[in-house]
């Protein structure tokens, strides 16, 4: 059994995960994202307390922590963009100091999108793939790579930040400081913004969001379809770039926006044929993510199990 934590800007989730990657116990608290570093750490401790009540806690052999990034896995610190009080916060040290953690258990830190890649490779849509990219398209856009059958977190755990690869030299400035980033076209935030700018309005009483844009697209609204087409084009360029550089065979796309289904995947596959043009890139397949909300927890457990950056065994 492994203990897993998934720390995001909205919630702090924890679970016990068995050797087959199945969740056995789960706990969750809202992230006090605007509060102090120590209040945040108390919330992580409270989630661990809840897990420690589970009858299987005594069989825990390792702990993985997936966190919103940037992370610094070499130093065990996190600086999540959406959690301002944590800058170079010593998360691994803080978790290790929890009184319920057994001696000898060394928490393993992993970025949240890299965790999703680990999870999809262990028991999801990238299972069995030697070279894969897993993208998380939600409020932002993240990603992680499996290369030569192994997770590739990179030296600081941040490899795969595909949302901040530029696909437009003269594109709009991005919050990261660059311009024309994939995230500015492909994220749920960008889809809603683009649709609104094109004159789309949500149905009465609904907030504008990528989810509502998807409903309009399904009903044939051309502005909503155009917003998804633009997102799909940016994703296709990024995926094709990865295939060209790294010979990835599989691209898995998950996150809330992937729930749009064919509204996203049909234009994505079409645009990919325009970008992935060299012979060796043409075998690339795009698949929706197989694991839903709990991919981060499963990936954290995969990290604990495989001791990232070593092999994540199948
Ligand atoms: P988070 O960004 O907090 O990780 P999600 O992965 O749920 O959360 O992503 C939220 C984004 O996904 C929002 O932009 C939302 O509009 C979009 N989304 C959620 N459900 C759907 C859906 N069924 N179709 C398209 N977009 C969706
Ligand atoms: Zn950027």
mmCIF file with all atom_site columns, N, CA and C in Angstrom, residues 13 67 81 121 127 247 253 272 297:
data_model
loop_
_atom_site.group_PDB
_atom_site.id
_atom_site.type_symbol
_atom_site.label_atom_id
_atom_site.label_alt_id
_atom_site.label_comp_id
_atom_site.label_asym_id
_atom_site.label_entity_id
_atom_site.label_seq_id
_atom_site.pdbx_PDB_ins_code
_atom_site.Cartn_x
_atom_site.Cartn_y
_atom_site.Cartn_z
_atom_site.occupancy
_atom_site.B_iso_or_equiv
_atom_site.pdbx_formal_charge
_atom_site.auth_seq_id
_atom_site.auth_comp_id
_atom_site.auth_asym_id
_atom_site.auth_atom_id
_atom_site.pdbx_PDB_model_num
ATOM 1  N N  . UNK A 1 13  ? -5.934 16.634 -1.679  1.00 0.00 ? 13  UNK A N  1
ATOM 2  C CA . UNK A 1 13  ? -6.522 15.299 -1.608  1.00 0.00 ? 13  UNK A CA 1
ATOM 3  C C  . UNK A 1 13  ? -5.464 14.313 -1.151  1.00 0.00 ? 13  UNK A C  1
ATOM 4  N N  . UNK A 1 67  ? 2.250  17.746 -6.602  1.00 0.00 ? 67  UNK A N  1
ATOM 5  C CA . UNK A 1 67  ? 1.923  19.143 -6.276  1.00 0.00 ? 67  UNK A CA 1
ATOM 6  C C  . UNK A 1 67  ? 1.854  20.002 -7.524  1.00 0.00 ? 67  UNK A C  1
ATOM 7  N N  . UNK A 1 81  ? 1.960  28.292 -8.390  1.00 0.00 ? 81  UNK A N  1
ATOM 8  C CA . UNK A 1 81  ? 1.534  29.611 -8.874  1.00 0.00 ? 81  UNK A CA 1
ATOM 9  C C  . UNK A 1 81  ? 0.288  30.092 -8.124  1.00 0.00 ? 81  UNK A C  1
ATOM 10 N N  . UNK A 1 121 ? 0.468  6.110  -17.578 1.00 0.00 ? 121 UNK A N  1
ATOM 11 C CA . UNK A 1 121 ? 1.394  5.082  -18.041 1.00 0.00 ? 121 UNK A CA 1
ATOM 12 C C  . UNK A 1 121 ? 1.259  3.808  -17.218 1.00 0.00 ? 121 UNK A C  1
ATOM 13 N N  . UNK A 1 127 ? -0.665 3.113  -21.097 1.00 0.00 ? 127 UNK A N  1
ATOM 14 C CA . UNK A 1 127 ? -0.153 1.833  -20.617 1.00 0.00 ? 127 UNK A CA 1
ATOM 15 C C  . UNK A 1 127 ? 0.573  1.103  -21.744 1.00 0.00 ? 127 UNK A C  1
ATOM 16 N N  . UNK A 1 247 ? 9.941  11.342 -31.000 1.00 0.00 ? 247 UNK A N  1
ATOM 17 C CA . UNK A 1 247 ? 9.302  10.130 -31.519 1.00 0.00 ? 247 UNK A CA 1
ATOM 18 C C  . UNK A 1 247 ? 8.298  9.538  -30.548 1.00 0.00 ? 247 UNK A C  1
ATOM 19 N N  . UNK A 1 253 ? -4.583 13.052 -23.865 1.00 0.00 ? 253 UNK A N  1
ATOM 20 C CA . UNK A 1 253 ? -5.081 14.375 -23.497 1.00 0.00 ? 253 UNK A CA 1
ATOM 21 C C  . UNK A 1 253 ? -6.174 14.222 -22.451 1.00 0.00 ? 253 UNK A C  1
ATOM 22 N N  . UNK A 1 272 ? -3.652 17.664 -36.473 1.00 0.00 ? 272 UNK A N  1
ATOM 23 C CA . UNK A 1 272 ? -2.418 16.903 -36.310 1.00 0.00 ? 272 UNK A CA 1
ATOM 24 C C  . UNK A 1 272 ? -1.901 16.396 -37.654 1.00 0.00 ? 272 UNK A C  1
ATOM 25 N N  . UNK A 1 297 ? -3.450 11.399 -7.724  1.00 0.00 ? 297 UNK A N  1
ATOM 26 C CA . UNK A 1 297 ? -3.200 10.510 -6.583  1.00 0.00 ? 297 UNK A CA 1
ATOM 27 C C  . UNK A 1 297 ? -2.566 9.203  -7.049  1.00 0.00 ? 297 UNK A C  1
#
